[in-house]
PDB file of C-alpha atoms and ligand atoms in Angstrom:
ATOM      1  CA  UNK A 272     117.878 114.648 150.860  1.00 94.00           C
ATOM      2  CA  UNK A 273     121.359 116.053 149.274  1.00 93.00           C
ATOM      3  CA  UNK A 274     123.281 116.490 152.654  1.00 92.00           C
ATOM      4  CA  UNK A 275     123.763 119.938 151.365  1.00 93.00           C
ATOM      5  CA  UNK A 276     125.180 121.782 153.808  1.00 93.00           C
ATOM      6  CA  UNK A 277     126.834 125.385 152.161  1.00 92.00           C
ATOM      7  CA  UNK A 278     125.405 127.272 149.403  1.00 93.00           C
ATOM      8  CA  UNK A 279     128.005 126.600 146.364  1.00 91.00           C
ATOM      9  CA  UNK A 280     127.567 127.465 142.389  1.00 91.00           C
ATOM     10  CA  UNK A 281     127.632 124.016 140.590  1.00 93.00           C
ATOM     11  CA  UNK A 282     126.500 121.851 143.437  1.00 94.00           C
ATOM     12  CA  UNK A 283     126.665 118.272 142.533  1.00 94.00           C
ATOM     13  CA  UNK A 284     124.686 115.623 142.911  1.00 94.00           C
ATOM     14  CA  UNK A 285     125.621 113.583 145.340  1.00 93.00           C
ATOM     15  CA  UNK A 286     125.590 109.492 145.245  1.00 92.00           C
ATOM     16  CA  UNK A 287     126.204 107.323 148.456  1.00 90.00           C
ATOM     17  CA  UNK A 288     128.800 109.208 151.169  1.00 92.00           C
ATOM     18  CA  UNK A 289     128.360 109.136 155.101  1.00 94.00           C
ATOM     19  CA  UNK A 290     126.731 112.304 156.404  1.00 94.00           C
ATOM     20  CA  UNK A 291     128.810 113.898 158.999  1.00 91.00           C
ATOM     21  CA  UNK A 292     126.770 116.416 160.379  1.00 87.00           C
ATOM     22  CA  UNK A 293     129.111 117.549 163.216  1.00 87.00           C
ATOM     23  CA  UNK A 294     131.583 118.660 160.683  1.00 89.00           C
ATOM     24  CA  UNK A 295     128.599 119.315 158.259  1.00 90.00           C
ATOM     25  CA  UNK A 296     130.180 117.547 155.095  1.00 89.00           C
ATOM     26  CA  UNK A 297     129.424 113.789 153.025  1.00 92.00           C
ATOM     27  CA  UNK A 298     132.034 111.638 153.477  1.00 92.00           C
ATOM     28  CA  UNK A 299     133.014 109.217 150.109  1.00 93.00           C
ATOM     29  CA  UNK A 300     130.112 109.960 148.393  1.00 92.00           C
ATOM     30  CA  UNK A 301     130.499 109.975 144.547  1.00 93.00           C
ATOM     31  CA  UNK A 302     129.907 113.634 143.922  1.00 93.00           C
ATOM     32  CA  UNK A 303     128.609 114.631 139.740  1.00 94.00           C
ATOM     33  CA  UNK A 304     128.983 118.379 140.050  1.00 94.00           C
ATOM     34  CA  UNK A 305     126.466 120.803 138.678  1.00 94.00           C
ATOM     35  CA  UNK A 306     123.586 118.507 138.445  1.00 95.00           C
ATOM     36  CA  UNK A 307     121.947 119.384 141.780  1.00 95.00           C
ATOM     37  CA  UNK A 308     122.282 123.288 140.058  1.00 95.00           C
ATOM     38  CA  UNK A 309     120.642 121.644 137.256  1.00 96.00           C
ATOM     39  CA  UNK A 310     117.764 119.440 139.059  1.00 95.00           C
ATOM     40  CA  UNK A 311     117.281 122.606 141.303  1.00 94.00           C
ATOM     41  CA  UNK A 312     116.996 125.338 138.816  1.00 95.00           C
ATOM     42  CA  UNK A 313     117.654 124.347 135.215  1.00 95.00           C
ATOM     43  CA  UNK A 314     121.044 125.554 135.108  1.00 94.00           C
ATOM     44  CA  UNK A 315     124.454 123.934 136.151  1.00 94.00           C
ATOM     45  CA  UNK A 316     126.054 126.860 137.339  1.00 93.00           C
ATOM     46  CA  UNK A 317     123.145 128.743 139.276  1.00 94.00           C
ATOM     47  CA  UNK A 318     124.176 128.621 143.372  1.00 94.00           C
ATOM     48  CA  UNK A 319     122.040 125.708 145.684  1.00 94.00           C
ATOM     49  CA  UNK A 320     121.328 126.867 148.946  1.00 94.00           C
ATOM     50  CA  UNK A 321     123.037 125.157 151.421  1.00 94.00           C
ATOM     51  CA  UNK A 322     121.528 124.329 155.416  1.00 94.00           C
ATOM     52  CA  UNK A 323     124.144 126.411 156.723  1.00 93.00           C
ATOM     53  CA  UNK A 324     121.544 129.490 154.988  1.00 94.00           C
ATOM     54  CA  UNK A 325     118.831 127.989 157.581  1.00 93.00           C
ATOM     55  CA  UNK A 326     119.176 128.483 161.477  1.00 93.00           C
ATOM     56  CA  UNK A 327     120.300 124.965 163.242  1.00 92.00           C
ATOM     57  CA  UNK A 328     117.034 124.310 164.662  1.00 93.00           C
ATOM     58  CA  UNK A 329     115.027 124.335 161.455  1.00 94.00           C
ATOM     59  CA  UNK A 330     116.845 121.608 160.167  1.00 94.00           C
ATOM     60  CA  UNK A 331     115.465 117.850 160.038  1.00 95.00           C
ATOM     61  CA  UNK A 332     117.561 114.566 160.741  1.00 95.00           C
ATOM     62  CA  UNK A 333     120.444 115.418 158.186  1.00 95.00           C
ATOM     63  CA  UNK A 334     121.896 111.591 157.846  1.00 95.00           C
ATOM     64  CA  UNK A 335     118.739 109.629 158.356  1.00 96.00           C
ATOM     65  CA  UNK A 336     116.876 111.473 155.321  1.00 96.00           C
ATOM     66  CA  UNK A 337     119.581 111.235 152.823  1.00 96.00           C
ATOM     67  CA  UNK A 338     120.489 107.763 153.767  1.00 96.00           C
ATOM     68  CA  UNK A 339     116.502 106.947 153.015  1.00 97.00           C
ATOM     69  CA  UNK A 340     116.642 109.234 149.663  1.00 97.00           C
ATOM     70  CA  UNK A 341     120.114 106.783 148.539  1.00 96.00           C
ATOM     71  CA  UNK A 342     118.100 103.594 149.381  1.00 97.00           C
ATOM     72  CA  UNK A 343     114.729 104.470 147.388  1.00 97.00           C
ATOM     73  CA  UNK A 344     117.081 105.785 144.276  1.00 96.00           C
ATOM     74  CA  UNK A 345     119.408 102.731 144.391  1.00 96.00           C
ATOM     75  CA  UNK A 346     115.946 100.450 144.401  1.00 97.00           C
ATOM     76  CA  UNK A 347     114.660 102.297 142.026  1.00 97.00           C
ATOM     77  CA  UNK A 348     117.312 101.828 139.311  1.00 96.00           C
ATOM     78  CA  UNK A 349     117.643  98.410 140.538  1.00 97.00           C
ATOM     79  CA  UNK A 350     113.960  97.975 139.524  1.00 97.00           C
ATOM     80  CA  UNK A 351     114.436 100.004 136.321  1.00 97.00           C
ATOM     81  CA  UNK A 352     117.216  97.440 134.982  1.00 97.00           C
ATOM     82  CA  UNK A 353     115.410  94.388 136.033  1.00 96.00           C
ATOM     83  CA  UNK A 354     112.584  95.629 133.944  1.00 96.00           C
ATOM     84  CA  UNK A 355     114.648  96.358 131.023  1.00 97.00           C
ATOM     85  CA  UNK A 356     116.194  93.030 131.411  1.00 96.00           C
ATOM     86  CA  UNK A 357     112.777  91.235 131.189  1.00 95.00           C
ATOM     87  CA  UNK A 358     112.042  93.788 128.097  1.00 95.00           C
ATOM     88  CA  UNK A 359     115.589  91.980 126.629  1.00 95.00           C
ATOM     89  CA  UNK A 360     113.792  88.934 127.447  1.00 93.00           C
ATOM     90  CA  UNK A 361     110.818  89.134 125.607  1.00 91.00           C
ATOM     91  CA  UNK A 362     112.273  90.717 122.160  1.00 91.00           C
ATOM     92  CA  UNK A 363     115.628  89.130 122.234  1.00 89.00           C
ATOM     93  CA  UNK A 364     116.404  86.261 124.503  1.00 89.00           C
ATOM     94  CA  UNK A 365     113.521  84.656 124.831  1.00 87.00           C
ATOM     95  CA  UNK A 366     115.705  81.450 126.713  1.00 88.00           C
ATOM     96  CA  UNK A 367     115.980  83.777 129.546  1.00 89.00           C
ATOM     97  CA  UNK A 368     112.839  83.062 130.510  1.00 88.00           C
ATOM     98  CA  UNK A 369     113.486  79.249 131.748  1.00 87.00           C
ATOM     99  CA  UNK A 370     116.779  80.410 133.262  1.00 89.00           C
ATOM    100  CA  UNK A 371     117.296  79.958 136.988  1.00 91.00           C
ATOM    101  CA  UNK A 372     119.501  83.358 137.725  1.00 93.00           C
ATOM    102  CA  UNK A 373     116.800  85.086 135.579  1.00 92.00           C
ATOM    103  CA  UNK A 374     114.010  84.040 137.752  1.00 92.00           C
ATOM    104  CA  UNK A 375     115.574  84.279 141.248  1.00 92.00           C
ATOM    105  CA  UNK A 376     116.292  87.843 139.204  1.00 94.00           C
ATOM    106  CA  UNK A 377     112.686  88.549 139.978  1.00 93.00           C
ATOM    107  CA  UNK A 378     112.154  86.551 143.741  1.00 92.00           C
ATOM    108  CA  UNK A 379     115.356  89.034 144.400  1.00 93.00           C
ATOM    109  CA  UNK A 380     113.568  91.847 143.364  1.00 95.00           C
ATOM    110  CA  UNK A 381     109.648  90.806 145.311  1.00 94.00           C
ATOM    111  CA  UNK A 382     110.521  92.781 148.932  1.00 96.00           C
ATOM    112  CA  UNK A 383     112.866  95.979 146.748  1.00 97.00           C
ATOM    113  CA  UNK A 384     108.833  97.336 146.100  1.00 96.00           C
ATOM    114  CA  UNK A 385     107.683  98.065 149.565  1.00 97.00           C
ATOM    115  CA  UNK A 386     111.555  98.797 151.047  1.00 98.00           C
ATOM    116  CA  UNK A 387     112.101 101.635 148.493  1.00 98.00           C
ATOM    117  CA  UNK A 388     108.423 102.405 149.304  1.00 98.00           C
ATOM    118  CA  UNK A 389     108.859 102.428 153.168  1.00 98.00           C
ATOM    119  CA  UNK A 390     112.462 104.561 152.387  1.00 98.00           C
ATOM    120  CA  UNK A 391     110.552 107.517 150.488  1.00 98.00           C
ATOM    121  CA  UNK A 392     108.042 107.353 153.468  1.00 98.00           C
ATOM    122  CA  UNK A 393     111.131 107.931 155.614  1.00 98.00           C
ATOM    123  CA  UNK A 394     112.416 110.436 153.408  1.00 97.00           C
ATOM    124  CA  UNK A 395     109.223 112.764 153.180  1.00 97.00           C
ATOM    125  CA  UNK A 396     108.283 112.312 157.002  1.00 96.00           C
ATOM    126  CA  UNK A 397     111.572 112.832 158.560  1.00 97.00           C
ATOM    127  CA  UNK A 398     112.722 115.278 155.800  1.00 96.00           C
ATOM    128  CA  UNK A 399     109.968 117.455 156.603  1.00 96.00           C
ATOM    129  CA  UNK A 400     110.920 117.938 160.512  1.00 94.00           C
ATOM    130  CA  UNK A 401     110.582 119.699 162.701  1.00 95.00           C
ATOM    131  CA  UNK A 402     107.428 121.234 160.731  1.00 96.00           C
ATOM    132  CA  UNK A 403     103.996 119.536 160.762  1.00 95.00           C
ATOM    133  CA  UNK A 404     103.080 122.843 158.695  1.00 95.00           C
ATOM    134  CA  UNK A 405     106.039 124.375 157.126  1.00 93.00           C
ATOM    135  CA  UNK A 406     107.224 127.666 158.447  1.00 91.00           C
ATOM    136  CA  UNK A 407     103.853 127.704 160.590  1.00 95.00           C
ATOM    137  CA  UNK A 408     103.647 125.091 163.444  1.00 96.00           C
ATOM    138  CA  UNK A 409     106.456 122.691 164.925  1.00 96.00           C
ATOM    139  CA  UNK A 410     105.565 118.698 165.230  1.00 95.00           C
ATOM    140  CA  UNK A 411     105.710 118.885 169.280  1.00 93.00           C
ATOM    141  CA  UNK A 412     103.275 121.634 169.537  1.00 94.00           C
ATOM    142  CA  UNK A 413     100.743 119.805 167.230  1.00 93.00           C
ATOM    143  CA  UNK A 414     100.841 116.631 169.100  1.00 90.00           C
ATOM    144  CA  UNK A 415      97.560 115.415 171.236  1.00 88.00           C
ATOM    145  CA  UNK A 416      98.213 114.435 174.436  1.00 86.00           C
ATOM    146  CA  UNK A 417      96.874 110.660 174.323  1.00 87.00           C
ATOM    147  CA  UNK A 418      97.579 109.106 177.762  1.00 88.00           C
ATOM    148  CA  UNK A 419      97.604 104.999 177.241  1.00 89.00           C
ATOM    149  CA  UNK A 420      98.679 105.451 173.184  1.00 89.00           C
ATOM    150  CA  UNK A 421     101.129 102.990 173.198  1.00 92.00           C
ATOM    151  CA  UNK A 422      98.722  99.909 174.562  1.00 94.00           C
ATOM    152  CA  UNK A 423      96.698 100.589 171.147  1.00 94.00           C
ATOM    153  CA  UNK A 424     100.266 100.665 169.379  1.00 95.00           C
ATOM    154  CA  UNK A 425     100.714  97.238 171.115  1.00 97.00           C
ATOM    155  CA  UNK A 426      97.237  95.677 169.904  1.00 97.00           C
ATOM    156  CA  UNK A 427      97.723  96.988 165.910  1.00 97.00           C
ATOM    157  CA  UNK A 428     101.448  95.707 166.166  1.00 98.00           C
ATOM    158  CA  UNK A 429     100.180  91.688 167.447  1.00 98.00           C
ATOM    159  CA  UNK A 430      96.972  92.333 164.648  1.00 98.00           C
ATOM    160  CA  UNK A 431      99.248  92.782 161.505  1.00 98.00           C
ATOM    161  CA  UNK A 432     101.714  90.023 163.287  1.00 98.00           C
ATOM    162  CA  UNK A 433      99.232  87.386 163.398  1.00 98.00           C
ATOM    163  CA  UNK A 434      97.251  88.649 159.883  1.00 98.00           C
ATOM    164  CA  UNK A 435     101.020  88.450 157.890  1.00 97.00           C
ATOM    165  CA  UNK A 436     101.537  84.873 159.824  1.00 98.00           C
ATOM    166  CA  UNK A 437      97.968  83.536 158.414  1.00 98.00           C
ATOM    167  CA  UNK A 438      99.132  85.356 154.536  1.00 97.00           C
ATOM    168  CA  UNK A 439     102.117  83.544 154.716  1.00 96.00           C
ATOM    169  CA  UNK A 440     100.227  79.875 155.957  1.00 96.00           C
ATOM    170  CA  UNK A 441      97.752  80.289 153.094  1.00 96.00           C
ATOM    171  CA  UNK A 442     100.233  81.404 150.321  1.00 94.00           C
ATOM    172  CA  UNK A 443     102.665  78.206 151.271  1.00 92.00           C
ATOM    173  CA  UNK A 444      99.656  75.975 151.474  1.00 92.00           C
ATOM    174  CA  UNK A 445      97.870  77.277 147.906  1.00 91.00           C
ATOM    175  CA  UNK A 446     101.798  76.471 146.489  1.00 86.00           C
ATOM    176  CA  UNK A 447     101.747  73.353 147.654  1.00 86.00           C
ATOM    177  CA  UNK A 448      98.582  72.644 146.231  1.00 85.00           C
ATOM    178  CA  UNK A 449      99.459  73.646 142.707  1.00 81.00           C
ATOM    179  CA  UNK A 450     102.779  71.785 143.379  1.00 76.00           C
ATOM    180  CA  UNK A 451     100.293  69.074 143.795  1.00 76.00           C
ATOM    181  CA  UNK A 452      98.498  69.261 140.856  1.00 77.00           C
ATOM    182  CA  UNK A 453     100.835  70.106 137.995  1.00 73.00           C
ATOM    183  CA  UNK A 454     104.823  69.152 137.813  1.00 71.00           C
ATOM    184  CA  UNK A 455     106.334  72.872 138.183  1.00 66.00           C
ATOM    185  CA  UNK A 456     109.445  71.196 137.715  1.00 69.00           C
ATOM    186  CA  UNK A 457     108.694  70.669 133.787  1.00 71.00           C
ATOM    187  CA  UNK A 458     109.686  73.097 131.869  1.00 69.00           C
ATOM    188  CA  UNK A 459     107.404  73.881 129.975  1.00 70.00           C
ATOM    189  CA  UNK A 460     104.993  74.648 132.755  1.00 68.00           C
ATOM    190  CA  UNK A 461     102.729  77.679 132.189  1.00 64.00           C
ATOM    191  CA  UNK A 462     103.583  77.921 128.199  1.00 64.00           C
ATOM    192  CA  UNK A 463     100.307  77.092 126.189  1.00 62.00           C
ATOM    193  CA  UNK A 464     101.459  74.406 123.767  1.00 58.00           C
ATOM    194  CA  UNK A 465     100.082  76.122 119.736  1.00 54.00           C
TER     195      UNK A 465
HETATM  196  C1  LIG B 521     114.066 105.832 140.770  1.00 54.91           C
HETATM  197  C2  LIG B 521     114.445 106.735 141.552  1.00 54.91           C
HETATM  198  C3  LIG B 521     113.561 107.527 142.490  1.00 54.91           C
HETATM  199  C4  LIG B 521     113.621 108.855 142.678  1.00 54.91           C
HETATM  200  C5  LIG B 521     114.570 109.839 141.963  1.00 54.91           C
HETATM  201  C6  LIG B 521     112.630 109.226 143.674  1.00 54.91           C
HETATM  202  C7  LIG B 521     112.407 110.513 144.143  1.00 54.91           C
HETATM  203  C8  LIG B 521     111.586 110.854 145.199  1.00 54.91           C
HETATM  204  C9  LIG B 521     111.492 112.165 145.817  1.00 54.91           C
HETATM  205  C10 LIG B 521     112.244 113.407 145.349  1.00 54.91           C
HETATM  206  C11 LIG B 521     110.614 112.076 146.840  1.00 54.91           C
HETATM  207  C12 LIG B 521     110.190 113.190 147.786  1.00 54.91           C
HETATM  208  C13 LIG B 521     108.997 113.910 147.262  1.00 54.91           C
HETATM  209  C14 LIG B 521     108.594 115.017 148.203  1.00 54.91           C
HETATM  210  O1  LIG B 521     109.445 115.779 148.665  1.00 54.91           O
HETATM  211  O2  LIG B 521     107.393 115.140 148.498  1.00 54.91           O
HETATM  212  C15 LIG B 521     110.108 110.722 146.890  1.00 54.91           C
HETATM  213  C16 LIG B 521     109.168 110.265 147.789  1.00 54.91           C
HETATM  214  C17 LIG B 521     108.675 108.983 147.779  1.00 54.91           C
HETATM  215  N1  LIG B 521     109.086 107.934 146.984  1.00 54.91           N
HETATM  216 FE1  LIG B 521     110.574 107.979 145.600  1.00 54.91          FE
HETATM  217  N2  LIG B 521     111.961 108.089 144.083  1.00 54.91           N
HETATM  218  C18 LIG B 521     112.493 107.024 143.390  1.00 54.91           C
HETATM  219  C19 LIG B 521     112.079 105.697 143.486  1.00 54.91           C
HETATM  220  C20 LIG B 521     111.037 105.252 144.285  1.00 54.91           C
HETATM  221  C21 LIG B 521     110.529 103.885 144.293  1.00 54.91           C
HETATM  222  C22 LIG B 521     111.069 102.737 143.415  1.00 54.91           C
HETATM  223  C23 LIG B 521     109.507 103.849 145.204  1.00 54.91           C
HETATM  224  C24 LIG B 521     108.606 102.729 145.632  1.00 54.91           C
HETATM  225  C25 LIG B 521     108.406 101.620 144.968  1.00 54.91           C
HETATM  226  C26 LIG B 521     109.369 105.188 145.763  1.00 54.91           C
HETATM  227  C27 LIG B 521     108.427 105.568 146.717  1.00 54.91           C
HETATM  228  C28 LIG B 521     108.326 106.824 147.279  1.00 54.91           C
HETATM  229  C29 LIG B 521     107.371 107.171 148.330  1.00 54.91           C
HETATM  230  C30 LIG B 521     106.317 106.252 148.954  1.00 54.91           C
HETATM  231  C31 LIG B 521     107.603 108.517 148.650  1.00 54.91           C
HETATM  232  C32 LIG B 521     106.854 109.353 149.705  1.00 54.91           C
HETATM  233  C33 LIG B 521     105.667 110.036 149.086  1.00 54.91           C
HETATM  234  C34 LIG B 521     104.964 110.908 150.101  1.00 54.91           C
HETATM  235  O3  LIG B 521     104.941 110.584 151.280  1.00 54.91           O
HETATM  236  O4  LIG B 521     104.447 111.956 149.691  1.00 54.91           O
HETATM  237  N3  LIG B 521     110.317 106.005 145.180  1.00 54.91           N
HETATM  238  N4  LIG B 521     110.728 109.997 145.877  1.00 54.91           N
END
């Protein structure tokens, strides 16, 4: 997840960067030294083991896992301070709450959910490779043979198609209908008058 590729006392955490994995180092990533020591074993100056301690062929997809790890932690705060924001809202500035660029705020923030959650999917399945059991049995040797896979990979792929396709008809037609019914432009739509 770290791109950590040699064992080193005080091993920062490291934010962002392009993995080079040919010349095994993180290119412009913002580096905050000791906290990996920290995260990894309670103390900032304790050694982190780097890949280089593991032979070549144990290790997964370098790049691809820590680019997946950056995306889920950079939604994740993303999500954290839009939630404080709305926790501003409530107690403070309660005028936020009509404002345009406060709810686009949260539209913005509707697909960040499943993308961090797809990216820690990425993170756990890739990061694991090339072990299906760790230390015990390799991904290719636990793989059934399943001549004709890919036609049932074809049918799922045109079921969820046409299922998101009929979620997104009924969603824009049930909007339309309570665009119908009630002016959404007023605003004070959805506050109970006292
Ligand atoms: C806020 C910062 C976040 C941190 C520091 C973080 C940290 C982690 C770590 C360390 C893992 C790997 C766990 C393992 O090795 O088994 C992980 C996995 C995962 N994360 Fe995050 N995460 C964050 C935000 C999020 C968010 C916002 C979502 C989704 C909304 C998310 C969804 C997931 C999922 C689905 C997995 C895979 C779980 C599994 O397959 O076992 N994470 N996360």
């Amino acid at each position: 997840m770290e791109a950590h590729f040699n064992t080193e006392a005080r091993a920062p955490f490291i934010l962002g960067g392009i993995v080079n994995e040919e010349k095994q180092k993180i290119d412009y990533a913002i580096k905050i030294p000791g906290v990996l020591s920290f995260l990894a074993h309670g103390d900032m100056d304790k050694p982190v083991k780097g890949l280089n301690e593991f032979p070549k062929e144990n290790w997964p997809p370098v790049a691809i896992t820590h680019y997946a790890f950056q995306i889920m932690i950079t939604l994740g705060m993303i999500l954290c301070g839009i939630s404080l924001l709305y926790l501003i809202a409530m107690w403070k500035k309660k005028h936020w709450m009509q404002a345009n660029w406060f709810l686009r705020l949260f539209v913005f923030a509707i697909p960040l959910g499943y993308i961090a959650l797809e990216a820690g999917w990425v993170v756990t399945e890739v990061g694991r490779q090339p072990w299906i059991i760790y230390g015990i049995m390799r991904t290719k040797d636990a793989v059934t043979p399943m001549p004709g896979i890919v036609y049932s990979f074809y049918i799922f792929t045109a079921v969820f198609v046409s299922l998101s396709a009929i979620v997104i008809f009924l969603l824009h037609r049930q909007l339309k209908m309570v665009g119908r019914l009630y002016d959404v432009t007023d605003p004070n739509f959805g506050i109970k008058s006292k």
